mmCIF file of N, CA and C in Angstrom:
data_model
loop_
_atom_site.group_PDB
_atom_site.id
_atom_site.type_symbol
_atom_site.label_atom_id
_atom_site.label_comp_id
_atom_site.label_asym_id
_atom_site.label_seq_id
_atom_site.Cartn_x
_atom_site.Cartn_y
_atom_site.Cartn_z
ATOM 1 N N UNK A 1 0.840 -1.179 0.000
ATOM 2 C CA UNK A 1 0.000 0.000 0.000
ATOM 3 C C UNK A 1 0.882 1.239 0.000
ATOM 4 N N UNK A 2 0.702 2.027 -1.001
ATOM 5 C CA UNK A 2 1.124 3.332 -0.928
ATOM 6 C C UNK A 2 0.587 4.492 -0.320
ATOM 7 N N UNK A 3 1.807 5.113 0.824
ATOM 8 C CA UNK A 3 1.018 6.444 1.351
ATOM 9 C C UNK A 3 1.323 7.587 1.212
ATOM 10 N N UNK A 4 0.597 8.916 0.996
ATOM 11 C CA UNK A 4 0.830 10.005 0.595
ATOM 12 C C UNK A 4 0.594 10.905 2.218
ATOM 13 N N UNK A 5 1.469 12.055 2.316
ATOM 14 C CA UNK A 5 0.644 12.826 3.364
ATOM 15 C C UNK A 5 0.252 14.473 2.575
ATOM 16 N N UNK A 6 -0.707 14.821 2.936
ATOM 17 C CA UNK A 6 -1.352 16.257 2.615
ATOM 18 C C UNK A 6 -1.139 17.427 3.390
ATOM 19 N N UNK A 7 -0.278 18.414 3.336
ATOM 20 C CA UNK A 7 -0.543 19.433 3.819
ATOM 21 C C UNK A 7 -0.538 20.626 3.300
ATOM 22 N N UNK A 8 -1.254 21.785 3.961
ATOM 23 C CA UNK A 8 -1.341 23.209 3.714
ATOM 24 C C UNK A 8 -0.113 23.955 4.582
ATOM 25 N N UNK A 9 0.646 24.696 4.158
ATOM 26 C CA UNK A 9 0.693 25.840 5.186
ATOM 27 C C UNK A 9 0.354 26.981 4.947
ATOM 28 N N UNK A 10 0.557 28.200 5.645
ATOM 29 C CA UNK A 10 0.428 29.330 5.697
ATOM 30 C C UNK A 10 0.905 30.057 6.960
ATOM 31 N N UNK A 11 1.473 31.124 7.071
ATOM 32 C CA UNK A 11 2.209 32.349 7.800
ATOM 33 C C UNK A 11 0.728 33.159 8.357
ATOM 34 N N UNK A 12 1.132 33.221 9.564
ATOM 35 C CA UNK A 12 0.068 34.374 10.274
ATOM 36 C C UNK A 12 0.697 35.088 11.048
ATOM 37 N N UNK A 13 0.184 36.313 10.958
ATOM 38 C CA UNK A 13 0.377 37.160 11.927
ATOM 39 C C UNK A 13 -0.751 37.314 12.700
ATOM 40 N N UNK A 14 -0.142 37.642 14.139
ATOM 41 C CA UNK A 14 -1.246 37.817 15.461
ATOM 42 C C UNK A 14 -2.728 37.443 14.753
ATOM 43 N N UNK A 15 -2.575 36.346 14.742
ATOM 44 C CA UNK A 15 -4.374 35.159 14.339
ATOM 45 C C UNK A 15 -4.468 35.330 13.007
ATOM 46 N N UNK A 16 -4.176 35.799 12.360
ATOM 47 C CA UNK A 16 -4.740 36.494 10.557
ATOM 48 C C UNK A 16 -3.664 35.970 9.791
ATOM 49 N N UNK A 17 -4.256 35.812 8.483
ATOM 50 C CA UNK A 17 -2.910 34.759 7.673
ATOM 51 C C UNK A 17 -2.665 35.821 6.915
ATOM 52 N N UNK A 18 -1.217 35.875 6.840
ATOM 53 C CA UNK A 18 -0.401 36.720 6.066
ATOM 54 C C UNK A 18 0.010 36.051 4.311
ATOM 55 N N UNK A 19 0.141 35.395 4.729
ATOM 56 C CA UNK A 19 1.071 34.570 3.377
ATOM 57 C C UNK A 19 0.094 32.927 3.113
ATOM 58 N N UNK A 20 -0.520 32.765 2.589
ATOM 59 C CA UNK A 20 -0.622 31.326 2.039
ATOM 60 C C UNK A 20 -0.249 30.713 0.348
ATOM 61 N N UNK A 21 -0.882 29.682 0.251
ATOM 62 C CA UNK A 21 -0.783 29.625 -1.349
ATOM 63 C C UNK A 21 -1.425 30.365 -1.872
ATOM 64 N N UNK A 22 -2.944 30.595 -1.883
ATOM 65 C CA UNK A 22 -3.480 31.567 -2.764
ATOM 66 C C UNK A 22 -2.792 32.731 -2.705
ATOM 67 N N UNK A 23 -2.911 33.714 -2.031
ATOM 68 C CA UNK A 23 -2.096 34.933 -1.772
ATOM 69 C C UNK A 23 -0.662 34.465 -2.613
ATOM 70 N N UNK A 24 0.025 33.448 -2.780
ATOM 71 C CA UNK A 24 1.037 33.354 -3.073
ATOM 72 C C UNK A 24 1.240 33.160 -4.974
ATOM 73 N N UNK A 25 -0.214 32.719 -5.349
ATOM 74 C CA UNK A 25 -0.732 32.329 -6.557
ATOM 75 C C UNK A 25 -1.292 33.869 -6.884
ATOM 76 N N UNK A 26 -1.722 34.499 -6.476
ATOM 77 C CA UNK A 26 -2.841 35.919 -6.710
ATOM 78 C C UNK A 26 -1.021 36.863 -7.197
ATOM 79 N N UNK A 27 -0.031 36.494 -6.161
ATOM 80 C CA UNK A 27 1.157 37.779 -6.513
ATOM 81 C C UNK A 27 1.845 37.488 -7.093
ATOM 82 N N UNK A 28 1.519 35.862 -7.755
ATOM 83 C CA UNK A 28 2.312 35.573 -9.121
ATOM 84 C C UNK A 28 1.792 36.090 -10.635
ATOM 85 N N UNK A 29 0.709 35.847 -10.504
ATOM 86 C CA UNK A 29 -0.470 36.426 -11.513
ATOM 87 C C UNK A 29 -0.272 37.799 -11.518
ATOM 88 N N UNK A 30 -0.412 38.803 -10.151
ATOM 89 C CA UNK A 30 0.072 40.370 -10.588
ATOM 90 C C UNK A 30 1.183 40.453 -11.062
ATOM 91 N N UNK A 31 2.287 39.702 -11.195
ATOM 92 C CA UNK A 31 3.819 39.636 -11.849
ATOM 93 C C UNK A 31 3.586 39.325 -13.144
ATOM 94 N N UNK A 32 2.581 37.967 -13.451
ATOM 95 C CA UNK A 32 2.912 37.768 -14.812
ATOM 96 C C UNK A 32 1.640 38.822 -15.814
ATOM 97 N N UNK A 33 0.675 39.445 -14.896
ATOM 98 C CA UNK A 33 -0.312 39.963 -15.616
ATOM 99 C C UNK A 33 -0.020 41.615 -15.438
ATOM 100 N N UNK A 34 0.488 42.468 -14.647
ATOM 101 C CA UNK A 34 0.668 43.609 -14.277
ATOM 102 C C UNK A 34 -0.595 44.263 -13.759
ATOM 103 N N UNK A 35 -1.614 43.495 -13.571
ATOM 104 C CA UNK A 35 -2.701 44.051 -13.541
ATOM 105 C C UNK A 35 -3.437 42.995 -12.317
ATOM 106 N N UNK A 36 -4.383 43.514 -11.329
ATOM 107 C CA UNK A 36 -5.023 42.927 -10.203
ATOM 108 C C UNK A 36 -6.100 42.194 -11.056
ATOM 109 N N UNK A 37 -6.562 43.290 -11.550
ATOM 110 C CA UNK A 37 -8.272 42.910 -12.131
ATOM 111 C C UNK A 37 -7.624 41.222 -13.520
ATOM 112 N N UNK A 38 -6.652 41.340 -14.338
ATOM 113 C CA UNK A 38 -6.613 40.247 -14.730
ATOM 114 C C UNK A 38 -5.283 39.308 -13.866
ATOM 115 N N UNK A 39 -5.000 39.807 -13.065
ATOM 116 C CA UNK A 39 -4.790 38.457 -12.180
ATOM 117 C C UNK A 39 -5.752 37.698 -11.417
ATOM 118 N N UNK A 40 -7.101 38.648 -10.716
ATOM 119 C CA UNK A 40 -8.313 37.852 -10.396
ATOM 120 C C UNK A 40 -8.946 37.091 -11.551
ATOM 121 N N UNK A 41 -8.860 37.628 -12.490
ATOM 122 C CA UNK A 41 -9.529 37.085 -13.461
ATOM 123 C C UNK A 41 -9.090 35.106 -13.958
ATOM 124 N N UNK A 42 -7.674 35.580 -14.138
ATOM 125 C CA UNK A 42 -6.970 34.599 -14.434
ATOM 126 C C UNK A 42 -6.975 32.974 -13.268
ATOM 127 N N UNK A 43 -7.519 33.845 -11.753
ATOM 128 C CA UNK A 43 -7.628 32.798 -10.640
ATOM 129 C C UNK A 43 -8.873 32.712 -10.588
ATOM 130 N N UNK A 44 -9.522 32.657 -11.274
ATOM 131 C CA UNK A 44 -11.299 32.863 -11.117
ATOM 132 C C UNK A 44 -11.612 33.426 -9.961
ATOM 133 N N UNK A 45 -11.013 34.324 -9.351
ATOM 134 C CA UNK A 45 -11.585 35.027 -8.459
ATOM 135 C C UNK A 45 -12.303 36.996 -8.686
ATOM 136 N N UNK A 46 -13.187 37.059 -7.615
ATOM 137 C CA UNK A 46 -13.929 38.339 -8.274
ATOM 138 C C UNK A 46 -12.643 39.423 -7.760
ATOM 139 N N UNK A 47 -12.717 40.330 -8.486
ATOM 140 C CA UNK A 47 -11.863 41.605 -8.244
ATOM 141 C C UNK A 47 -11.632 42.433 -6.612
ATOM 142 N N UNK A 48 -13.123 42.116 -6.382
ATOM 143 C CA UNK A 48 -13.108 42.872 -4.778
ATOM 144 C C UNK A 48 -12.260 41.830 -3.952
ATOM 145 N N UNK A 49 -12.781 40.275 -3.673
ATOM 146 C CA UNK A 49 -11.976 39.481 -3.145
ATOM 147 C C UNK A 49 -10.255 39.634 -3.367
ATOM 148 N N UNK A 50 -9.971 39.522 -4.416
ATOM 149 C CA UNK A 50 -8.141 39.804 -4.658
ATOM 150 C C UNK A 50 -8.047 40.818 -4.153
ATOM 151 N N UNK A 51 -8.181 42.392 -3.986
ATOM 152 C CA UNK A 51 -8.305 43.306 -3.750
ATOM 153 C C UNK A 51 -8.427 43.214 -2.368
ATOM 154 N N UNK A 52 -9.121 42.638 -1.499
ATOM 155 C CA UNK A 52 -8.859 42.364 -0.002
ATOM 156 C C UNK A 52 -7.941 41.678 0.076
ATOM 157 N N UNK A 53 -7.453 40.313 -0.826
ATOM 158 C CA UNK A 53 -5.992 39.443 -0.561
ATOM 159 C C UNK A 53 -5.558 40.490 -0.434
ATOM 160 N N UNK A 54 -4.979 40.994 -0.950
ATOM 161 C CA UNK A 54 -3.536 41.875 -1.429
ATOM 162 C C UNK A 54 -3.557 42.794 -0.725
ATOM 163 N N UNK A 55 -5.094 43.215 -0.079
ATOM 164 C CA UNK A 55 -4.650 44.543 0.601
ATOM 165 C C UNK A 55 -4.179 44.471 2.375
ATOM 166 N N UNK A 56 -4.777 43.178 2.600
ATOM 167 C CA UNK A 56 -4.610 41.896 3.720
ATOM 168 C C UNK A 56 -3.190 41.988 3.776
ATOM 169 N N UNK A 57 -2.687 41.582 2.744
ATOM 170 C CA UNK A 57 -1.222 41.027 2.511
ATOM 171 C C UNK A 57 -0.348 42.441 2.781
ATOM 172 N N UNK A 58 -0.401 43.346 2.459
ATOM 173 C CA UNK A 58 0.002 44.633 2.734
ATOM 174 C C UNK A 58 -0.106 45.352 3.824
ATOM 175 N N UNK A 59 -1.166 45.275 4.140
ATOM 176 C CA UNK A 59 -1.290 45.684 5.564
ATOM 177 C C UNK A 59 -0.499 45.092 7.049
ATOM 178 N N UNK A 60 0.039 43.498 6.670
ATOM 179 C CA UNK A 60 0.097 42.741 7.179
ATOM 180 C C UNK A 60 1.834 42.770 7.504
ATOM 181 N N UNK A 61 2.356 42.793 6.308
ATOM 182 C CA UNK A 61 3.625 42.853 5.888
ATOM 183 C C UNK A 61 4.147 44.080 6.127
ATOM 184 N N UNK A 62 5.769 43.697 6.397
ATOM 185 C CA UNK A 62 6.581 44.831 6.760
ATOM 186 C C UNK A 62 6.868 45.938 6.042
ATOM 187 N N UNK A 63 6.718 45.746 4.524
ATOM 188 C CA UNK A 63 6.700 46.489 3.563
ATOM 189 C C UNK A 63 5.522 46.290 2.431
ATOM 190 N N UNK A 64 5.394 47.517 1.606
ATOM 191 C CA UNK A 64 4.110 46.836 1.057
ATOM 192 C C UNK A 64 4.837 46.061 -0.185
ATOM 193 N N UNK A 65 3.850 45.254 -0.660
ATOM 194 C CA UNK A 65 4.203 43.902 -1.643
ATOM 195 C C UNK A 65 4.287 44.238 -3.151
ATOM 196 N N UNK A 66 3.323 44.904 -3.196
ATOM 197 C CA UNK A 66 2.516 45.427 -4.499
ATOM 198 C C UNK A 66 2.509 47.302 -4.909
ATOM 199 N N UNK A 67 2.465 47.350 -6.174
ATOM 200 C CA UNK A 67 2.324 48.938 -6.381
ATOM 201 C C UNK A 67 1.305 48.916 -7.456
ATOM 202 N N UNK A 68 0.519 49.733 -6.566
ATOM 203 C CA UNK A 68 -0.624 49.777 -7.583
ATOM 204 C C UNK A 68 -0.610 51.438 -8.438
ATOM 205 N N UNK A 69 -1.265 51.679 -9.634
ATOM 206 C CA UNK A 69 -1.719 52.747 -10.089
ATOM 207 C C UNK A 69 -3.120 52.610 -10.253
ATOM 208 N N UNK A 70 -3.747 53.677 -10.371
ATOM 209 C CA UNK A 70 -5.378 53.874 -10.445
ATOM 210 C C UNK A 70 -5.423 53.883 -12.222
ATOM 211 N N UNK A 71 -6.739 53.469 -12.497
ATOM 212 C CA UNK A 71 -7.228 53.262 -13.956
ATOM 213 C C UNK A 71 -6.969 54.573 -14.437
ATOM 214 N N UNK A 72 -8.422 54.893 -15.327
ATOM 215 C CA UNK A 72 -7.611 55.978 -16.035
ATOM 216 C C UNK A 72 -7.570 55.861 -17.855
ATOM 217 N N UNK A 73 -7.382 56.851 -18.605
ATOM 218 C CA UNK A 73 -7.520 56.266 -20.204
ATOM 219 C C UNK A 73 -6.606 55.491 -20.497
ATOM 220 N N UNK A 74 -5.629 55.162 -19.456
ATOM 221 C CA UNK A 74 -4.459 54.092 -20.114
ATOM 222 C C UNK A 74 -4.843 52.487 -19.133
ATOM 223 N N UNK A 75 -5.912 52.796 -18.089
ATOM 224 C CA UNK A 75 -6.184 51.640 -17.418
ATOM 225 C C UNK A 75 -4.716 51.618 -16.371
ATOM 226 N N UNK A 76 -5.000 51.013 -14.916
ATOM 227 C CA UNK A 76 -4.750 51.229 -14.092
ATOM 228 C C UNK A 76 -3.661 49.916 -14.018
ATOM 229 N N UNK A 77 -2.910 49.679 -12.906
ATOM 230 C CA UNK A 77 -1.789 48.287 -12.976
ATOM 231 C C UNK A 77 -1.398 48.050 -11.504
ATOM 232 N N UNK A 78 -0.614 47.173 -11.498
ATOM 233 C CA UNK A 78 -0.473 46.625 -10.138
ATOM 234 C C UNK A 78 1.075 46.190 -10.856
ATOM 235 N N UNK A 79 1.778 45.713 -9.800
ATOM 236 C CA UNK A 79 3.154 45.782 -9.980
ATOM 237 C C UNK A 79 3.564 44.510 -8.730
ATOM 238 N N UNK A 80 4.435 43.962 -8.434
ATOM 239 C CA UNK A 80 5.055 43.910 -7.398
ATOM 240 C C UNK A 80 6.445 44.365 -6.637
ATOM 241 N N UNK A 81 6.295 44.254 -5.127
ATOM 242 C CA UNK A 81 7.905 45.448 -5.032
ATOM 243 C C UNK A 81 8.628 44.213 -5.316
ATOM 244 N N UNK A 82 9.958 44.754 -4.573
ATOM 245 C CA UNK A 82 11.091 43.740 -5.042
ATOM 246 C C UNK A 82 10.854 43.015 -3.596
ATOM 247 N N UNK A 83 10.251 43.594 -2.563
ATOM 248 C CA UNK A 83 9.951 42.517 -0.947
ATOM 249 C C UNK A 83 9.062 41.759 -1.468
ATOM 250 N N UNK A 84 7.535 42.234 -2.394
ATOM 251 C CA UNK A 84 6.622 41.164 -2.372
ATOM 252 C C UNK A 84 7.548 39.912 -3.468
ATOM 253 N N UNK A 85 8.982 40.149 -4.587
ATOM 254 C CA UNK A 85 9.049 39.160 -5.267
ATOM 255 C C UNK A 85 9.979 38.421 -4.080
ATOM 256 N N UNK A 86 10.225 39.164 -3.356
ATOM 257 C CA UNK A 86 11.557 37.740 -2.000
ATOM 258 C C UNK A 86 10.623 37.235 -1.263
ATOM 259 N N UNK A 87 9.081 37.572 -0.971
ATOM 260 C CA UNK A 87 8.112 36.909 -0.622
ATOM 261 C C UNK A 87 7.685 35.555 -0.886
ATOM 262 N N UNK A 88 7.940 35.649 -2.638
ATOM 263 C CA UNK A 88 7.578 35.049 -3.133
ATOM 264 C C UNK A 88 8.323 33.437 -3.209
ATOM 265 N N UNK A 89 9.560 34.391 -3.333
ATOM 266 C CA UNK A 89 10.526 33.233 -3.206
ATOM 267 C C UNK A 89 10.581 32.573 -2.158
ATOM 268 N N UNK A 90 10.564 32.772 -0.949
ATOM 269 C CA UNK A 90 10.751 32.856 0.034
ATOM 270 C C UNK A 90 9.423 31.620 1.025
ATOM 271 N N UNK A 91 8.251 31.939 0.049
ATOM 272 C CA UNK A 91 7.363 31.186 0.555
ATOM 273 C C UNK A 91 7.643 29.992 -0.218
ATOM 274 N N UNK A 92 7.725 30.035 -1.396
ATOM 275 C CA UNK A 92 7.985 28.580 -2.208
ATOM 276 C C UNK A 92 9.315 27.880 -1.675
ATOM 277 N N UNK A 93 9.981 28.798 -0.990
ATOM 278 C CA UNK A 93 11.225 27.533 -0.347
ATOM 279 C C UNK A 93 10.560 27.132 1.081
ATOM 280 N N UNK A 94 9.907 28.028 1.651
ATOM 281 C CA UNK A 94 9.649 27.237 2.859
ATOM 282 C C UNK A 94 8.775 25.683 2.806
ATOM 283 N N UNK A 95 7.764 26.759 1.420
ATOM 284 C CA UNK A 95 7.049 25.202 1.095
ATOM 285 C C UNK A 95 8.019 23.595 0.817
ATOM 286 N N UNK A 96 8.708 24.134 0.044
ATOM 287 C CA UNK A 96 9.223 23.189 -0.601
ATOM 288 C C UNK A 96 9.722 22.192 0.214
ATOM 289 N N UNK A 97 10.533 22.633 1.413
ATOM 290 C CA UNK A 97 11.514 22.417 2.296
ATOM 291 C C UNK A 97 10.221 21.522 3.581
ATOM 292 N N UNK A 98 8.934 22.115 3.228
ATOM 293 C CA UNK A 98 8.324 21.056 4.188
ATOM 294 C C UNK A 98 7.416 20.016 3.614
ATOM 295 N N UNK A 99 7.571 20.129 2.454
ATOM 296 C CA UNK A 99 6.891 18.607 1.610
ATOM 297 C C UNK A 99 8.134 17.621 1.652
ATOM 298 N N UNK A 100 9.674 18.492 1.827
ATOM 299 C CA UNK A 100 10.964 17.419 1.702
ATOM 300 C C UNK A 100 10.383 16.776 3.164
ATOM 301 N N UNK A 101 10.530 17.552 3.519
ATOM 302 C CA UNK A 101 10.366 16.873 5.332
ATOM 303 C C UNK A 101 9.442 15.648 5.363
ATOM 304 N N UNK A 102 8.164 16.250 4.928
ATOM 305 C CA UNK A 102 6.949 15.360 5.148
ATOM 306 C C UNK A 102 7.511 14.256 4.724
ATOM 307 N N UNK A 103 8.032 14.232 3.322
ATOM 308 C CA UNK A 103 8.025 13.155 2.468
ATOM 309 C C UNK A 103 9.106 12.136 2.990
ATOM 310 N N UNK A 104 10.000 12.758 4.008
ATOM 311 C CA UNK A 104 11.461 12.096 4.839
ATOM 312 C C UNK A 104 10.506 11.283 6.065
ATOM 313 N N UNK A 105 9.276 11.959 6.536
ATOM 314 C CA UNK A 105 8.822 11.728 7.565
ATOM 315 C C UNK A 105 7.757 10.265 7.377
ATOM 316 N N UNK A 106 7.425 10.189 5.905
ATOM 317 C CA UNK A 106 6.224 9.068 5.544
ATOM 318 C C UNK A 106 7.137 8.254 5.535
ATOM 319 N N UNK A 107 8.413 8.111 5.053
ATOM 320 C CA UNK A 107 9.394 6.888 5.083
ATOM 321 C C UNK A 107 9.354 5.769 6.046
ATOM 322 N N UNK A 108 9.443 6.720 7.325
ATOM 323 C CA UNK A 108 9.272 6.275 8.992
ATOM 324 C C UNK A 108 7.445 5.104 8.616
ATOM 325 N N UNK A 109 6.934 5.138 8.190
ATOM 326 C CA UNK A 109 5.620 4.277 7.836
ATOM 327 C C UNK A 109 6.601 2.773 7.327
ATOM 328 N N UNK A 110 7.414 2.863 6.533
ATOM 329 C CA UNK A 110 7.776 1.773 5.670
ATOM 330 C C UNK A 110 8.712 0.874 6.987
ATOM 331 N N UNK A 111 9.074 1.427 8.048
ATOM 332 C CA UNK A 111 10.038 0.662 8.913
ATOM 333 C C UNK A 111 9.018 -0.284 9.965
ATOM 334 N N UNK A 112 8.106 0.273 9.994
ATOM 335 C CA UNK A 112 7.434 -0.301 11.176
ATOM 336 C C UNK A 112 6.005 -1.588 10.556
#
């Protein structure tokens, strides 16, 4: 029998989550889209919801993540700083580093 283990994480500050995957998926999408409204778009999520991620995420964080401009005849954009892209990085190694673990830890199943 083969076993898998499942987990989530996510970063909180004082009770409130700062950093998860979505949030972590929403500030990849403002990188590859420059834009909030089609990075929600692109996560099937509605505009107001991303718009609380991100503003969650900013508020939350030591620096802000994101730079936004207002619309306008050229239409408005979102950006990320250079903290929200070490964020970024930063969360995908922690992830990474605890699926190694997990996956060191299911081994311990095969001895017993």
């Amino acid at each position: 029998m083969q076993y898998t283990i499942k987990s989530r994480i996510w970063i909180e500050s004082e009770g409130h989550v700062f950093l998860g995957e979505g949030r972590i998926q929403l500030l990849k999408a403002i990188a590859e889209t420059g834009s909030l409204s089609k990075a929600a778009k692109s996560l099937n999520l509605s505009y107001k919801k991303a718009w609380h991620l991100i503003d969650s995420v900013n508020k939350t964080s030591k620096q802000p993540v994101t730079i936004n401009s207002t619309g306008g005849k050229g239409g408005g954009g979102a950006e990320l700083t250079d903290y929200g892209k070490k964020l970024i990085v930063l969360f995908d190694d922690i992830n990474k580093n605890c699926w190694n673990f997990l996956d060191e830890q299911l081994k311990k199943l095969e001895t017993i």
